[in-house]
Tab-separated table of C-alpha atoms in Angstrom:
chain	number	residue	atom	x	y	z
W	28	UNK	CA	0.000	0.000	0.000
W	29	UNK	CA	1.544	3.323	-1.037
W	30	UNK	CA	2.113	5.841	1.735
W	31	UNK	CA	1.290	9.512	1.864
W	32	UNK	CA	3.049	11.353	-0.929
W	33	UNK	CA	3.928	15.012	-0.739
W	34	UNK	CA	5.282	17.031	-3.625
W	35	UNK	CA	7.559	18.759	-4.067
W	36	UNK	CA	10.013	17.694	-1.365
W	37	UNK	CA	11.970	20.930	-1.442
W	38	UNK	CA	11.044	24.388	-2.596
W	39	UNK	CA	12.743	27.775	-2.581
W	40	UNK	CA	10.559	30.823	-3.125
W	41	UNK	CA	10.996	34.572	-2.928
W	42	UNK	CA	9.097	36.826	-0.545
W	43	UNK	CA	5.813	37.930	-2.024
W	44	UNK	CA	5.403	34.885	-4.243
W	45	UNK	CA	2.808	32.216	-3.743
W	46	UNK	CA	3.243	28.471	-3.468
W	47	UNK	CA	1.091	25.364	-3.824
W	48	UNK	CA	1.936	22.124	-2.062
W	49	UNK	CA	0.350	18.804	-2.902
W	50	UNK	CA	-0.545	15.766	-0.830
W	51	UNK	CA	-1.796	12.381	-2.014
W	52	UNK	CA	-3.223	10.405	0.911
W	53	UNK	CA	-3.261	6.674	1.365
W	54	UNK	CA	-5.892	5.089	-0.832
W	55	UNK	CA	-9.221	4.997	0.956
W	56	UNK	CA	-8.355	7.680	3.505
W	57	UNK	CA	-10.763	10.588	3.393
W	58	UNK	CA	-9.286	12.740	6.182
W	59	UNK	CA	-6.280	14.863	5.276
W	60	UNK	CA	-4.579	17.250	7.702
W	61	UNK	CA	-1.795	19.764	7.215
W	62	UNK	CA	0.795	20.872	9.751
W	63	UNK	CA	3.551	23.447	9.790
W	64	UNK	CA	6.738	22.632	11.666
W	65	UNK	CA	9.294	25.276	12.624
W	66	UNK	CA	12.077	25.203	15.222
W	67	UNK	CA	10.450	28.013	17.185
W	68	UNK	CA	6.767	27.063	17.126
W	69	UNK	CA	7.013	23.314	16.731
W	70	UNK	CA	4.233	21.393	15.005
W	71	UNK	CA	1.186	23.527	14.421
W	72	UNK	CA	-2.109	22.447	12.931
W	73	UNK	CA	-3.107	24.247	9.738
W	74	UNK	CA	-6.346	22.615	8.562
W	75	UNK	CA	-8.166	19.345	8.136
W	76	UNK	CA	-10.341	18.150	5.284
W	77	UNK	CA	-12.788	15.296	5.149
W	78	UNK	CA	-14.619	14.384	1.955
W	79	UNK	CA	-13.782	17.748	0.361
W	80	UNK	CA	-15.010	19.758	3.355
W	81	UNK	CA	-12.760	21.785	5.588
W	82	UNK	CA	-13.780	20.772	9.082
W	83	UNK	CA	-11.225	22.677	11.075
W	84	UNK	CA	-8.662	25.414	10.634
W	85	UNK	CA	-5.787	26.379	12.852
W	86	UNK	CA	-4.762	29.833	13.910
W	87	UNK	CA	-3.085	30.952	10.691
W	88	UNK	CA	-3.686	34.040	8.564
W	89	UNK	CA	-5.909	33.937	5.510
W	90	UNK	CA	-2.837	33.694	3.288
W	91	UNK	CA	-2.904	29.990	4.098
W	92	UNK	CA	-5.617	28.090	2.319
W	93	UNK	CA	-6.297	24.596	1.151
W	94	UNK	CA	-8.686	22.331	-0.604
W	95	UNK	CA	-9.437	18.682	-1.104
W	96	UNK	CA	-10.505	17.027	-4.300
W	97	UNK	CA	-12.993	14.237	-4.846
W	98	UNK	CA	-10.172	11.673	-4.951
W	99	UNK	CA	-9.074	12.911	-1.489
W	100	UNK	CA	-5.890	14.492	-2.807
W	101	UNK	CA	-5.285	17.815	-1.112
W	102	UNK	CA	-3.420	20.993	-1.867
W	103	UNK	CA	-2.446	23.874	0.330
W	104	UNK	CA	-1.614	27.320	-0.916
W	105	UNK	CA	0.310	30.111	0.719
W	106	UNK	CA	0.066	33.512	-0.912
W	107	UNK	CA	2.290	36.544	-0.439
W	108	UNK	CA	5.048	34.512	1.152
W	109	UNK	CA	6.910	35.882	4.141
W	110	UNK	CA	10.282	34.836	5.510
W	111	UNK	CA	8.521	33.363	8.523
W	112	UNK	CA	6.683	30.909	6.306
W	113	UNK	CA	9.906	28.947	5.889
W	114	UNK	CA	9.101	25.607	7.434
W	115	UNK	CA	8.542	21.913	6.948
W	116	UNK	CA	4.961	21.376	5.834
W	117	UNK	CA	3.579	17.983	6.715
W	118	UNK	CA	0.486	16.287	5.430
W	119	UNK	CA	-1.218	13.388	7.179
W	120	UNK	CA	-4.047	11.118	6.185
W	121	UNK	CA	-6.315	9.061	8.390
W	122	UNK	CA	-8.878	6.350	7.899
W	123	UNK	CA	-12.298	6.575	9.440
W	124	UNK	CA	-13.690	9.851	10.597
W	125	UNK	CA	-10.500	11.672	11.447
W	126	UNK	CA	-7.032	11.784	12.924
W	127	UNK	CA	-7.793	11.397	16.559
W	128	UNK	CA	-9.547	8.054	16.638
W	129	UNK	CA	-6.969	6.232	14.615
W	130	UNK	CA	-3.350	6.667	13.681
W	131	UNK	CA	-2.384	9.376	11.239
W	132	UNK	CA	0.034	8.528	8.449
W	133	UNK	CA	2.410	11.336	7.593
W	134	UNK	CA	4.192	12.162	4.390
W	135	UNK	CA	7.874	13.089	4.289
W	136	UNK	CA	6.989	16.750	4.116
W	137	UNK	CA	7.783	19.670	1.868
W	138	UNK	CA	10.664	21.837	3.005
W	139	UNK	CA	9.811	25.413	2.006
W	140	UNK	CA	12.466	28.084	2.158
W	141	UNK	CA	11.471	31.693	1.577
W	142	UNK	CA	14.306	34.058	0.666
V	1	UNK	CA	-1.912	26.546	20.658
V	2	UNK	CA	0.104	23.770	22.291
V	3	UNK	CA	-1.922	21.237	24.204
V	4	UNK	CA	0.747	18.789	25.223
V	5	UNK	CA	4.065	19.601	26.798
V	6	UNK	CA	6.797	16.984	26.791
V	7	UNK	CA	9.420	16.664	29.447
V	8	UNK	CA	12.383	16.558	29.286
V	9	UNK	CA	13.112	18.598	26.157
V	10	UNK	CA	16.250	16.559	25.543
V	11	UNK	CA	17.488	13.221	26.808
V	12	UNK	CA	20.842	11.511	26.219
V	13	UNK	CA	21.359	7.899	27.190
V	14	UNK	CA	23.533	4.887	26.390
V	15	UNK	CA	22.393	1.925	24.355
V	16	UNK	CA	20.649	-0.619	26.521
V	17	UNK	CA	19.296	1.938	28.981
V	18	UNK	CA	15.639	2.807	29.316
V	19	UNK	CA	14.269	6.175	28.213
V	20	UNK	CA	11.244	7.795	29.792
V	21	UNK	CA	9.451	10.797	28.355
V	22	UNK	CA	6.502	12.578	29.890
V	23	UNK	CA	3.653	14.532	28.397
V	24	UNK	CA	1.213	16.820	30.170
V	25	UNK	CA	-1.881	18.292	28.609
V	26	UNK	CA	-4.447	20.877	29.597
V	27	UNK	CA	-7.956	19.846	28.641
V	28	UNK	CA	-9.868	16.574	28.641
V	29	UNK	CA	-9.089	14.230	25.782
V	30	UNK	CA	-10.563	11.334	23.877
V	31	UNK	CA	-7.263	9.702	23.019
V	32	UNK	CA	-3.571	10.423	23.221
V	33	UNK	CA	-0.996	9.376	20.666
V	34	UNK	CA	2.789	9.230	20.536
V	35	UNK	CA	4.775	9.840	17.369
V	36	UNK	CA	8.448	9.641	16.443
V	37	UNK	CA	10.251	11.887	13.985
V	38	UNK	CA	13.685	11.214	12.579
V	39	UNK	CA	15.661	14.348	11.774
V	40	UNK	CA	13.211	16.631	9.999
V	41	UNK	CA	11.291	13.895	8.236
V	42	UNK	CA	7.710	12.717	8.504
V	43	UNK	CA	6.209	11.513	11.742
V	44	UNK	CA	5.684	7.844	12.456
V	45	UNK	CA	2.844	6.704	14.669
V	46	UNK	CA	3.961	4.701	17.691
V	47	UNK	CA	0.948	4.082	19.855
V	48	UNK	CA	-2.571	5.308	20.588
V	49	UNK	CA	-4.039	5.093	24.066
V	50	UNK	CA	-7.682	5.799	24.709
V	51	UNK	CA	-8.895	7.874	27.633
V	52	UNK	CA	-10.358	4.791	29.339
V	53	UNK	CA	-7.056	2.891	29.156
V	54	UNK	CA	-4.292	3.202	31.730
V	55	UNK	CA	-1.436	1.361	30.076
V	56	UNK	CA	-0.545	0.028	26.668
V	57	UNK	CA	2.406	-1.927	25.302
V	58	UNK	CA	3.869	-2.275	21.851
V	59	UNK	CA	7.156	-4.125	21.554
V	60	UNK	CA	9.724	-2.179	23.585
V	61	UNK	CA	7.290	0.689	24.127
V	62	UNK	CA	5.113	1.165	27.169
V	63	UNK	CA	2.695	4.066	27.439
V	64	UNK	CA	0.746	5.059	30.514
V	65	UNK	CA	-2.069	7.541	30.804
V	66	UNK	CA	-3.303	9.249	33.945
V	67	UNK	CA	-6.343	11.332	33.059
V	68	UNK	CA	-6.695	12.634	36.607
V	69	UNK	CA	-3.249	14.218	36.335
V	70	UNK	CA	-3.638	14.955	32.630
V	71	UNK	CA	-0.352	13.255	31.894
V	72	UNK	CA	1.131	10.412	29.906
V	73	UNK	CA	4.517	8.771	29.786
V	74	UNK	CA	6.366	6.860	27.089
V	75	UNK	CA	8.950	4.309	28.169
V	76	UNK	CA	11.364	2.834	25.654
V	77	UNK	CA	13.163	-0.164	27.109
V	78	UNK	CA	16.615	-1.368	26.093
V	79	UNK	CA	17.220	1.646	23.844
V	80	UNK	CA	19.132	1.309	20.592
V	81	UNK	CA	21.006	3.877	18.530
V	82	UNK	CA	18.171	3.634	15.991
V	83	UNK	CA	15.791	5.061	18.614
V	84	UNK	CA	17.550	8.418	18.291
V	85	UNK	CA	14.758	10.757	17.215
V	86	UNK	CA	12.294	13.329	18.468
V	87	UNK	CA	9.203	12.033	20.227
V	88	UNK	CA	5.908	13.894	20.335
V	89	UNK	CA	2.682	13.346	22.156
V	90	UNK	CA	-0.495	14.426	20.420
V	91	UNK	CA	-3.916	15.076	21.846
V	92	UNK	CA	-7.113	16.010	20.097
V	93	UNK	CA	-9.079	19.167	19.708
V	94	UNK	CA	-12.704	19.226	20.844
V	95	UNK	CA	-14.020	17.997	17.504
V	96	UNK	CA	-11.437	15.252	17.119
V	97	UNK	CA	-10.419	16.676	13.756
V	98	UNK	CA	-6.925	17.843	14.629
V	99	UNK	CA	-3.857	16.544	16.382
V	100	UNK	CA	-2.371	19.027	18.799
V	101	UNK	CA	1.314	18.329	19.333
V	102	UNK	CA	3.687	19.226	22.105
V	103	UNK	CA	7.185	20.518	21.393
V	104	UNK	CA	8.691	17.086	21.704
V	105	UNK	CA	11.530	15.325	23.467
V	106	UNK	CA	14.763	14.848	21.540
V	107	UNK	CA	16.263	11.498	22.426
V	108	UNK	CA	19.873	10.709	21.671
V	109	UNK	CA	21.069	7.141	22.173
V	110	UNK	CA	24.787	6.590	21.906
V	111	UNK	CA	26.535	3.279	21.401
């Protein structure tokens, strides 16, 4: 069974640009969550999607957005990039109704560097 | 916001020794999970313990949960160099739709 796939693995962008990250969950998983990891703030929840609906959003500005497609693949977008957006972005998929009742499977992450 | 807080922040031990990490959280939970992360890579699920369970084992891992103290501990017995990683506890938000992570414990096991 293929794991969670995130693309691209590494990305360098300039301040003010926008970026789109992609996540393909494990087949059959309908819950997809996104997390931002930085040395200072640790792992912070961005948003969670289930069957194309955003069920929850973390405390991030509106520049961070996401969506989920009918095949459960998800994308997140960050517009008007700031230096502080440099981070490891992790995607996780879960079976069942969501990430807390069963284990979450994480991708390897996308390392975003904003210069 | 951070729900769980791991303690200690860093732990260095020798191979063969046991490693104990603690996690405290603030609000009531449905379940608590532990994850491992190797050097800036994805997280790997270790164990899930439900709020009505007190102890759970998986191989060399033993997790306890004390809901009255809002705390959990992860014990790794007979540590190996390959156990070197960061360990995170994760609790849930009210809706069960998000994992809320602590800042983690960095474990270093030397041979």
